[in-house]
Amino acid sequence: MGAVNSVARPTVLVVDFGAQYAQLIARRVREASVYSEIVSHRISVDEVQRRAPAAIILSGGPKSVHVDGAPLLDPRIYELGIPMLGICYGCQLIAQQLGGVVARGSTGEYGRTVLSRDGESNLLSEFPDVFDVWMSHFDAVSAAPSGFRVTARTPEAPVAAMEDGKRKIWAVQFHPEVVHTSNGQRLLERFLVDLAGIEPKWTTASVRDSQVAAIKSQIGTQRAICGLSGGVDSAVAAALVHRAIGANLTCVYVDTGLMRKNESDQVVETFKRNLGIELLHVDAADEFFDKLAGVTEPEQKRKVIGETFVRIFERHTGGITDATFLVQGTLYPDVIESGGRDGASTIKSHHNVGGLPDDMTLQLCEPLRDLFKDEVRALGSALGLPDEIVWRQPFPGPGLGVRIIGEVTRDKVRILQDADAIVREEIRAAGLERDIWQAFAVLADIRSVGVMGDERTYARPIIIRAVTSDDAMTADWARLPHELLARMSTRIVNEVDGVNRVAYDITSKPPGTIEWE
Ligand code: XMP
């Protein structure tokens, strides 16, 4: 499975000790224009040496160093002389493993607190004597290991920062990666650039150029196919591969009939006309509606849509018999979530196009495997994709099918497309597009009574769903201004035939999911 992989570049390894801390740190490092990768705390000293990172960051984690089974680091890694920064749990672990003392907390320290610097510090030298930091810990280092200098404290943490310049190890109890720590990003940059001596060269242009080169060497003069979904990831992957291999890429766009209003036209317009990419536009709406007739149960619906998609995709790509590669828009968080770089691609390939056949003979090309969503967006813009595609909200594989409660029919799709377009237009007009994770309409399977122009109506309700989120794992309902909701409601009832009522979904996730089915 020939995934396009990292070309040589200075890399920071972010060691994961649990929860989401590592991901956020890795993103912040990349915001400092330094490439980072997340690795398990089980990484061996040999593996670290093989990868020769420019620096190592130990992340926070939910456990106490005192409990059985607390995640540890191979202590030989401390002796490699690779610049290291420990954060929160990482700081306590350094203290514990190098001979200091970590005291069990009695109250802990959560949220904003004031940090006071204490003596000389390489890490903190440019910082004020006192500044706000964000804490989230129960235990705390009470004595630094020998060779370490204590450089800051807070009311509850006598060792809020410590360092051993000789061993090139720095550690902070607070969280520089969260926005609430003032100058947190600057602290990370101080470590990466000034102390670890890394040149900050990881930029969108460098990503684009190195990935284009990597794809060229992976695919060469062979042919590749790419399934476009209308979403950002497959669009950017396709544009990148096209930049590398030109006419040897064929894109396949299966139009399920369950796409958002005008979405199909936009995909064809962008790829065929603007980018000049060979695009097979398969209008399969009839087949999808036939298969969905009478299907109401959500999981069954997803299954029918997924299977139909795969069958149609296979039928049409089967004609491209000389292709050796399948391009997929797998992102780094998917790789991390599926438990590491190896093996992850298999899981995602099934998920991405709704389940590829096991006997697939195509090799995978996944040029976005190392990237976070925001980096993919920046890359899309650098490749000339329009904002409407680059800033498109996430959209589920089964499309509007899972936003129509009950049976999916052409009529209902038309109603939902029109209502959904109004919701998105109004969000855009209010300038909220980049603050809202997803905003869309759902069509319920009930009718209610209303009155319009002295006439009784008996029609369907539209439910507006708008959420804020960082990663879709959790989400909160968006506190949209009432005037905005009022405008959406008025427009939907007036402009969309078959709708006489609008409701707003005020459920967070959990307990609700973002989609209704
Ligand atoms: P839920 O509804 O589980 O959705 O809170 C979380 C995020 O995933 C999107 N979603 C999907 N994406 N294929 C996808 O590629 C799917 O089948 C699918 N179902 C949900 C959803 O839009 C949200 O962003």
Coordinates of C-alpha atoms and ligand atoms in Angstrom, one line a residue:
M1 CA 0.0 0.0 0.0
G2 CA 2.1 2.9 -1.2
A3 CA 1.0 5.9 0.8
V4 CA 2.6 9.1 -0.1
N5 CA 4.8 9.8 2.9
S6 CA 6.9 12.4 4.5
V7 CA 9.9 13.6 2.6
A8 CA 12.8 14.4 4.9
R9 CA 12.0 17.5 7.0
P10 CA 12.7 18.5 10.6
T11 CA 10.1 16.7 12.6
V12 CA 8.9 17.2 16.2
L13 CA 7.5 14.0 17.8
V14 CA 4.6 14.8 20.1
V15 CA 4.3 11.8 22.5
D16 CA 0.7 11.0 23.3
F17 CA -0.2 10.2 26.9
G18 CA -3.9 10.1 26.4
A19 CA -7.0 12.2 25.7
Q20 CA -6.9 15.0 23.1
Y21 CA -3.9 17.0 24.4
A22 CA -1.4 15.6 21.9
Q23 CA -3.5 16.6 18.8
L24 CA -3.8 20.2 19.9
I25 CA -0.1 20.4 20.7
A26 CA 0.8 18.9 17.3
R27 CA -1.5 21.5 15.6
R28 CA 0.1 24.4 17.5
V29 CA 3.6 23.2 16.5
R30 CA 2.6 23.2 12.9
E31 CA 1.1 26.7 13.4
A32 CA 4.7 27.6 14.3
S33 CA 5.7 26.3 10.8
V34 CA 7.4 23.2 12.2
Y35 CA 6.2 19.8 11.1
S36 CA 5.0 17.5 13.9
E37 CA 3.8 14.0 14.3
I38 CA 2.0 12.2 17.1
V39 CA 3.5 9.0 18.5
S40 CA 2.5 6.6 21.2
H41 CA 4.2 6.8 24.6
R42 CA 5.2 3.2 23.9
I43 CA 7.7 4.3 21.3
S44 CA 11.1 2.6 21.8
V45 CA 14.4 4.4 22.1
D46 CA 15.5 2.6 18.8
E47 CA 12.5 4.0 17.0
V48 CA 13.1 7.5 18.2
Q49 CA 16.7 7.2 17.1
R50 CA 15.6 5.9 13.7
R51 CA 13.3 8.8 13.2
A52 CA 15.8 11.3 14.5
P53 CA 13.4 14.0 15.5
A54 CA 14.5 17.6 15.9
A55 CA 12.6 17.8 19.2
I56 CA 10.3 15.8 21.4
I57 CA 7.2 17.1 23.3
L58 CA 5.6 15.1 26.0
S59 CA 1.9 15.8 26.1
G60 CA -0.5 16.0 29.0
G61 CA -2.7 13.1 29.9
P62 CA -5.6 12.2 32.1
K63 CA -3.7 9.8 34.4
S64 CA -1.7 10.3 37.6
V65 CA 1.9 9.2 37.5
H66 CA 1.2 7.3 40.7
V67 CA -1.5 4.9 39.5
D68 CA -0.8 1.4 38.3
G69 CA -0.5 1.4 34.5
A70 CA 0.3 5.1 34.2
P71 CA 1.8 5.6 30.8
L72 CA 5.6 5.9 30.9
L73 CA 8.4 6.8 28.5
D74 CA 11.4 4.6 27.8
P75 CA 13.8 6.4 30.1
R76 CA 16.7 5.9 27.7
I77 CA 15.0 8.5 25.5
Y78 CA 15.9 11.2 28.0
E79 CA 19.5 10.5 27.4
L80 CA 19.5 11.0 23.7
G81 CA 20.2 14.7 23.9
I82 CA 17.2 15.5 21.7
P83 CA 15.6 18.8 22.9
M84 CA 12.5 17.9 25.0
L85 CA 9.6 19.8 26.4
G86 CA 7.3 18.2 28.9
I87 CA 3.8 19.6 29.3
C88 CA 1.5 18.9 32.3
Y89 CA 1.6 15.1 32.7
G90 CA 4.7 15.2 30.6
C91 CA 6.3 17.6 33.2
Q92 CA 5.3 15.3 36.0
L93 CA 6.6 12.3 34.2
I94 CA 10.0 13.9 33.6
A95 CA 10.2 14.7 37.4
Q96 CA 9.2 11.2 38.4
Q97 CA 11.4 9.3 35.9
L98 CA 14.5 11.5 36.5
G99 CA 14.4 11.3 40.3
G100 CA 12.3 14.3 41.4
V101 CA 9.1 14.1 43.5
V102 CA 5.5 14.4 42.3
A103 CA 3.1 15.0 45.2
R104 CA -0.4 13.7 45.2
G105 CA -2.7 16.7 44.9
S106 CA -5.2 17.6 47.5
T107 CA -7.2 20.2 45.6
G108 CA -5.6 20.5 42.2
E109 CA -5.6 23.6 40.1
Y110 CA -8.0 24.0 37.2
G111 CA -8.4 27.0 34.9
R112 CA -6.7 30.3 34.8
T113 CA -4.0 31.0 37.4
V114 CA -1.1 33.4 37.8
L115 CA 2.4 32.2 37.2
S116 CA 5.4 33.9 38.8
R117 CA 8.8 33.4 37.3
D118 CA 11.5 32.4 39.7
G119 CA 15.1 33.1 38.7
E120 CA 16.9 32.6 35.4
S121 CA 15.3 30.6 32.6
N122 CA 16.1 30.0 29.0
L123 CA 12.6 29.1 28.2
L124 CA 10.9 32.0 29.9
S125 CA 13.6 34.7 29.5
E126 CA 11.4 36.9 27.3
F127 CA 8.3 36.6 29.4
P128 CA 7.0 39.0 32.0
D129 CA 7.7 38.1 35.7
V130 CA 4.1 37.3 36.2
F131 CA 1.6 36.1 33.6
D132 CA -1.6 34.1 33.2
V133 CA -1.5 30.4 32.4
W134 CA -4.0 27.7 32.1
M135 CA -3.8 24.8 34.5
S136 CA -5.5 21.5 34.7
H137 CA -3.8 19.2 37.2
F138 CA -4.3 17.3 40.4
D139 CA -0.8 16.1 41.3
A140 CA 2.1 18.5 41.1
V141 CA 5.9 18.3 41.0
S142 CA 7.1 19.2 44.5
A143 CA 10.9 18.6 44.0
A144 CA 12.7 18.9 40.7
P145 CA 15.2 16.2 39.8
S146 CA 18.8 16.9 40.4
G147 CA 20.4 19.0 37.6
F148 CA 17.1 20.8 37.1
R149 CA 16.4 24.5 38.0
V150 CA 13.0 25.5 39.1
T151 CA 12.0 28.6 37.0
A152 CA 8.4 29.3 37.9
R153 CA 5.6 28.6 40.5
T154 CA 1.9 29.2 41.0
P155 CA -0.1 29.2 44.2
E156 CA -0.7 25.4 44.0
A157 CA 2.4 24.3 42.1
P158 CA 5.8 25.0 43.6
V159 CA 7.4 23.7 40.5
A160 CA 5.3 25.2 37.6
A161 CA 8.3 25.2 35.3
M162 CA 11.7 23.6 35.5
E163 CA 14.6 23.1 33.1
D164 CA 18.0 21.4 32.7
G165 CA 19.8 23.2 30.0
K166 CA 22.6 20.6 29.9
R167 CA 20.3 17.8 29.1
K168 CA 18.1 20.1 26.9
I169 CA 15.0 19.3 28.9
W170 CA 12.4 21.9 29.6
A171 CA 9.1 21.2 31.4
V172 CA 6.0 23.2 32.3
Q173 CA 3.0 22.2 34.5
F174 CA 0.7 24.6 32.6
H175 CA -0.7 24.2 29.1
P176 CA 1.0 26.5 26.6
E177 CA -1.1 25.0 23.8
V178 CA -4.4 26.4 24.9
V179 CA -5.4 29.9 24.0
H180 CA -6.0 30.9 27.6
T181 CA -2.3 30.8 28.4
S182 CA -1.1 34.2 27.4
N183 CA 2.0 33.9 25.1
G184 CA 1.5 30.2 25.0
Q185 CA 2.3 30.0 21.3
R186 CA 5.3 32.2 21.8
L187 CA 6.6 29.8 24.5
L188 CA 6.3 26.9 22.0
E189 CA 8.1 28.9 19.4
R190 CA 10.8 29.8 21.9
F191 CA 11.3 26.1 22.5
L192 CA 11.2 25.0 18.9
V193 CA 13.1 27.7 17.2
D194 CA 15.4 29.3 19.8
L195 CA 16.2 26.3 22.0
A196 CA 15.8 23.3 19.7
G197 CA 17.2 25.4 16.8
I198 CA 14.6 24.2 14.3
E199 CA 14.1 26.4 11.2
P200 CA 10.4 27.1 10.8
K201 CA 9.9 26.0 7.2
W202 CA 6.7 24.0 7.2
T203 CA 4.5 26.3 5.1
T204 CA 1.6 25.7 2.8
A205 CA 3.8 26.3 -0.2
S206 CA 6.4 23.8 1.1
V207 CA 3.7 21.2 1.8
R208 CA 2.3 21.6 -1.7
D209 CA 5.7 21.4 -3.4
S210 CA 6.9 18.4 -1.3
Q211 CA 3.7 16.5 -1.8
V212 CA 3.6 17.1 -5.5
A213 CA 7.2 15.7 -5.7
A214 CA 6.2 12.7 -3.5
I215 CA 3.2 11.9 -5.7
K216 CA 5.3 12.2 -8.8
S217 CA 7.7 9.7 -7.5
Q218 CA 4.9 7.4 -6.2
I219 CA 2.7 7.3 -9.3
G220 CA 5.2 8.2 -12.0
T221 CA 3.6 7.8 -15.4
Q222 CA 0.9 5.4 -14.3
R223 CA -2.8 6.3 -14.1
A224 CA -4.9 7.2 -11.1
I225 CA -8.5 7.6 -10.3
C226 CA -10.1 9.6 -7.6
G227 CA -13.7 9.6 -6.3
L228 CA -14.9 13.1 -5.7
S229 CA -17.6 13.5 -3.0
G230 CA -18.1 17.3 -3.3
G231 CA -16.3 17.7 0.0
V232 CA -13.0 19.5 0.8
D233 CA -10.8 16.5 1.3
S234 CA -11.3 14.6 -1.9
A235 CA -11.3 17.9 -3.8
V236 CA -7.9 19.0 -2.4
A237 CA -6.4 15.5 -2.9
A238 CA -7.6 15.5 -6.5
A239 CA -6.2 19.0 -7.2
L240 CA -2.8 18.0 -5.7
V241 CA -2.5 14.8 -7.6
H242 CA -3.6 16.6 -10.8
R243 CA -0.8 19.1 -10.2
A244 CA 1.6 16.1 -10.0
I245 CA 0.4 13.8 -12.8
G246 CA -1.8 16.0 -14.9
A247 CA -3.9 14.1 -17.5
N248 CA -3.1 10.8 -15.9
L249 CA -5.7 11.5 -13.3
T250 CA -9.4 10.7 -13.9
C251 CA -11.9 11.9 -11.3
V252 CA -15.2 10.1 -10.8
Y253 CA -18.1 12.0 -9.3
V254 CA -21.1 9.8 -8.5
D255 CA -24.1 12.1 -8.3
T256 CA -26.4 10.4 -5.8
G257 CA -29.3 12.9 -6.2
L258 CA -28.8 13.5 -2.5
M259 CA -26.4 16.4 -2.8
R260 CA -27.0 19.9 -1.7
K261 CA -28.6 22.4 -4.0
N262 CA -26.4 23.2 -7.1
E263 CA -23.5 21.2 -5.6
S264 CA -23.2 18.9 -8.5
D265 CA -23.0 21.7 -11.0
Q266 CA -20.3 23.4 -8.9
V267 CA -18.2 20.2 -8.7
V268 CA -18.4 19.8 -12.5
E269 CA -17.7 23.5 -13.1
T270 CA -14.7 23.6 -10.8
F271 CA -13.0 20.4 -11.8
K272 CA -13.8 20.2 -15.5
R273 CA -13.9 23.8 -16.6
N274 CA -11.7 25.6 -14.1
L275 CA -9.0 23.0 -13.3
G276 CA -9.3 21.1 -16.6
I277 CA -9.4 17.7 -14.8
E278 CA -10.9 14.8 -16.6
L279 CA -14.1 14.1 -14.8
L280 CA -16.6 11.3 -15.2
H281 CA -19.9 12.7 -14.0
V282 CA -22.2 9.8 -13.2
D283 CA -25.8 10.8 -12.8
A284 CA -27.1 8.0 -10.6
A285 CA -30.0 9.7 -8.9
D286 CA -32.7 7.4 -10.4
E287 CA -30.9 4.3 -9.2
F288 CA -30.5 5.7 -5.7
F289 CA -34.2 6.8 -5.4
D290 CA -35.3 3.3 -6.7
K291 CA -33.2 1.6 -4.1
L292 CA -34.4 3.9 -1.3
A293 CA -38.1 3.4 -2.0
G294 CA -39.8 2.3 1.2
V295 CA -36.6 2.4 3.3
T296 CA -37.1 4.4 6.6
E297 CA -34.8 2.9 9.2
P298 CA -31.7 5.1 9.5
E299 CA -29.0 2.3 9.5
Q300 CA -30.8 0.5 6.6
K301 CA -30.8 3.8 4.7
R302 CA -27.1 4.3 5.2
K303 CA -26.4 0.7 4.1
V304 CA -28.5 1.0 1.0
I305 CA -26.8 4.3 0.0
G306 CA -23.3 2.9 0.8
E307 CA -23.8 -0.3 -1.2
T308 CA -25.4 1.5 -4.2
F309 CA -22.5 3.9 -4.2
V310 CA -19.9 1.2 -4.3
R311 CA -21.6 -0.7 -7.0
I312 CA -21.9 2.4 -9.2
F313 CA -18.4 3.5 -8.5
E314 CA -17.0 0.1 -9.4
R315 CA -19.1 -0.1 -12.5
H316 CA -17.8 3.2 -13.8
T317 CA -14.2 2.9 -12.7
G318 CA -14.1 -0.6 -14.1
G319 CA -13.9 1.0 -17.5
I320 CA -10.6 2.7 -16.6
T321 CA -8.7 -0.6 -16.7
D322 CA -5.2 0.9 -16.8
A323 CA -5.4 2.7 -13.5
T324 CA -3.1 1.5 -10.8
F325 CA -3.8 4.0 -8.1
L326 CA -6.8 5.2 -6.2
V327 CA -6.5 8.6 -4.7
Q328 CA -8.1 9.2 -1.3
G329 CA -8.5 12.3 0.9
T330 CA -7.6 10.6 4.2
L331 CA -6.6 13.2 6.8
Y332 CA -4.2 12.9 9.8
P333 CA -6.9 12.8 12.5
D334 CA -8.4 9.8 10.8
V335 CA -4.9 8.2 10.8
I336 CA -4.5 9.0 14.5
E337 CA -8.0 7.8 15.4
S338 CA -7.6 4.5 13.7
G339 CA -4.6 3.8 15.9
G340 CA -1.5 4.8 14.1
R341 CA 0.0 5.2 10.7
D342 CA 0.1 1.6 9.7
G343 CA -3.1 -0.2 9.0
A344 CA -5.0 3.0 9.3
S345 CA -5.4 3.5 5.6
T346 CA -7.3 0.3 5.2
I347 CA -10.0 1.4 7.7
K348 CA -10.3 4.8 6.2
S349 CA -10.5 3.6 2.6
H350 CA -13.6 1.6 3.5
H351 CA -15.1 4.6 5.3
N352 CA -14.3 7.2 2.7
V353 CA -16.0 5.8 -0.3
G354 CA -18.6 3.9 1.7
G355 CA -16.8 0.5 1.6
L356 CA -14.4 -0.5 -1.1
P357 CA -14.2 -4.1 -2.1
D358 CA -11.7 -6.2 -0.2
D359 CA -10.2 -7.6 -3.4
M360 CA -9.4 -4.2 -4.7
T361 CA -6.3 -4.3 -6.7
L362 CA -5.7 -0.6 -6.8
Q363 CA -2.9 0.9 -4.7
L364 CA -3.8 3.8 -2.4
C365 CA -2.4 7.3 -2.8
E366 CA -3.3 9.4 0.2
P367 CA -1.5 12.7 -0.1
L368 CA -3.3 14.3 2.8
R369 CA -2.4 11.6 5.4
D370 CA -0.1 14.0 7.3
L371 CA -2.4 17.0 7.4
F372 CA -5.0 18.5 9.7
K373 CA -8.2 20.0 8.2
D374 CA -7.1 23.6 8.5
E375 CA -3.9 22.7 6.6
V376 CA -5.9 21.0 3.9
R377 CA -8.0 24.1 3.5
A378 CA -4.9 26.3 3.1
L379 CA -3.5 23.8 0.7
G380 CA -6.7 23.9 -1.4
S381 CA -6.5 27.6 -1.7
A382 CA -2.8 27.4 -2.6
L383 CA -3.9 25.0 -5.4
G384 CA -6.5 27.5 -6.7
L385 CA -9.6 25.9 -5.5
P386 CA -12.5 28.4 -4.9
D387 CA -13.6 29.3 -1.4
E388 CA -17.0 27.6 -1.9
I389 CA -15.2 24.3 -2.0
V390 CA -12.3 25.0 0.4
W391 CA -14.6 26.4 3.1
R392 CA -17.4 23.9 2.5
Q393 CA -18.9 22.5 5.7
P394 CA -18.5 18.8 6.4
F395 CA -21.2 16.8 4.6
P396 CA -22.0 13.2 5.4
G397 CA -21.3 10.5 2.9
P398 CA -25.0 9.5 2.6
G399 CA -25.8 13.1 1.9
L400 CA -29.3 14.5 2.4
G401 CA -30.5 11.0 2.8
V402 CA -29.8 11.1 6.5
R403 CA -31.4 14.6 6.9
I404 CA -34.8 13.4 5.6
I405 CA -36.5 11.5 8.4
G406 CA -38.5 8.6 6.9
E407 CA -38.6 7.6 3.3
V408 CA -36.4 9.5 0.9
T409 CA -38.1 10.8 -2.2
R410 CA -37.3 13.3 -5.0
D411 CA -40.0 15.7 -3.7
K412 CA -38.6 15.7 -0.2
V413 CA -35.0 16.1 -1.5
R414 CA -36.2 19.2 -3.4
I415 CA -37.9 20.7 -0.3
L416 CA -34.8 20.0 1.8
Q417 CA -32.4 21.4 -0.8
D418 CA -34.3 24.7 -1.0
A419 CA -34.6 25.1 2.8
D420 CA -30.9 24.1 3.3
A421 CA -29.7 26.6 0.7
I422 CA -31.5 29.3 2.6
V423 CA -30.0 28.3 5.9
R424 CA -26.5 28.4 4.4
E425 CA -27.1 31.6 2.5
E426 CA -28.2 33.4 5.6
I427 CA -25.3 32.1 7.7
R428 CA -22.9 33.3 5.0
A429 CA -24.7 36.7 4.8
A430 CA -24.3 37.1 8.5
G431 CA -20.6 36.5 8.2
L432 CA -20.7 33.4 10.4
E433 CA -19.6 30.8 7.9
R434 CA -16.2 30.3 9.5
D435 CA -17.5 30.3 13.1
I436 CA -20.1 27.7 12.6
W437 CA -19.0 24.1 12.2
Q438 CA -22.1 23.0 10.3
A439 CA -25.5 24.7 9.7
F440 CA -28.1 22.8 7.7
A441 CA -31.8 21.9 7.5
V442 CA -33.5 18.7 8.4
L443 CA -36.9 17.6 7.1
A444 CA -39.1 15.9 9.6
D445 CA -41.5 13.1 8.8
I446 CA -44.6 14.8 10.3
R447 CA -47.1 17.4 9.4
S448 CA -48.6 20.2 11.4
V449 CA -51.4 22.7 10.9
G450 CA -50.7 26.3 10.0
V451 CA -52.3 29.3 8.4
M452 CA -51.1 31.3 5.4
G453 CA -53.2 34.0 3.8
D454 CA -56.4 32.9 5.6
E455 CA -55.9 29.4 4.3
R456 CA -55.3 26.4 6.5
T457 CA -52.1 24.6 5.7
Y458 CA -51.1 21.1 6.7
A459 CA -47.4 20.7 5.8
R460 CA -44.0 19.6 7.0
P461 CA -41.7 21.3 9.4
I462 CA -38.0 22.1 8.7
I463 CA -35.6 21.8 11.6
I464 CA -32.6 24.1 11.5
R465 CA -29.4 22.5 13.0
A466 CA -26.4 24.7 13.6
V467 CA -23.5 23.7 15.7
T468 CA -20.1 24.9 16.9
S469 CA -17.3 22.3 17.2
D470 CA -13.6 21.7 16.9
D471 CA -13.6 18.2 15.7
A472 CA -17.2 16.9 15.5
M473 CA -16.6 14.6 18.4
T474 CA -18.5 17.0 20.6
A475 CA -20.5 19.9 19.6
D476 CA -22.7 22.7 21.0
W477 CA -25.8 24.2 19.4
A478 CA -24.9 27.6 18.0
R479 CA -26.3 30.6 19.8
L480 CA -27.4 32.2 16.5
P481 CA -28.9 35.7 16.8
H482 CA -32.7 35.7 17.0
E483 CA -32.9 38.1 14.0
L484 CA -31.0 35.6 11.9
L485 CA -33.2 32.7 13.0
A486 CA -36.3 34.9 12.3
R487 CA -35.0 35.7 8.7
M488 CA -34.3 32.0 8.0
S489 CA -37.8 31.0 9.3
T490 CA -39.6 33.6 7.3
R491 CA -37.7 32.9 4.1
I492 CA -38.1 29.1 4.4
V493 CA -41.9 29.2 5.0
N494 CA -42.4 31.8 2.2
E495 CA -40.0 30.4 -0.4
V496 CA -40.2 26.7 0.1
D497 CA -43.3 24.9 -1.0
G498 CA -44.5 22.2 1.3
V499 CA -43.1 23.8 4.5
N500 CA -45.2 25.7 7.0
R501 CA -43.2 25.6 10.2
V502 CA -39.5 26.0 11.3
A503 CA -37.9 24.7 14.5
Y504 CA -34.4 25.2 15.9
D505 CA -32.6 22.2 17.3
I506 CA -31.1 23.2 20.7
T507 CA -29.4 19.9 21.5
S508 CA -25.6 19.6 22.1
K509 CA -23.6 16.5 21.3
P510 CA -23.6 14.5 23.4
P511 CA -26.5 13.6 24.0
G512 CA -27.6 14.4 20.4
T513 CA -25.5 13.7 17.3
I514 CA -24.9 16.4 14.8
E515 CA -26.8 14.6 12.0
W516 CA -30.3 13.4 12.8
E517 CA -29.8 9.9 11.5
Ligands
XMP1 P1 -22.6 12.8 14.0 O1 -23.9 12.9 13.4 O2 -22.1 11.4 14.3 O3 -21.6 13.4 12.9 O4 -22.5 13.7 15.2 C1 -20.3 13.7 13.1 C2 -19.7 14.4 11.9 O5 -19.6 13.4 10.9 C3 -20.3 13.7 9.7 N1 -20.9 12.4 9.3 C4 -20.4 11.7 8.3 N2 -19.3 11.9 7.5 N3 -19.8 9.9 6.3 C5 -19.0 11.0 6.5 O6 -18.1 11.2 5.8 C6 -20.9 9.6 7.1 O7 -21.6 8.6 6.9 C7 -21.2 10.6 8.1 N4 -22.2 10.6 9.0 C8 -22.0 11.8 9.7 C9 -21.4 14.7 10.2 O8 -21.8 15.5 9.2 C10 -20.6 15.4 11.3 O9 -19.7 16.4 10.7

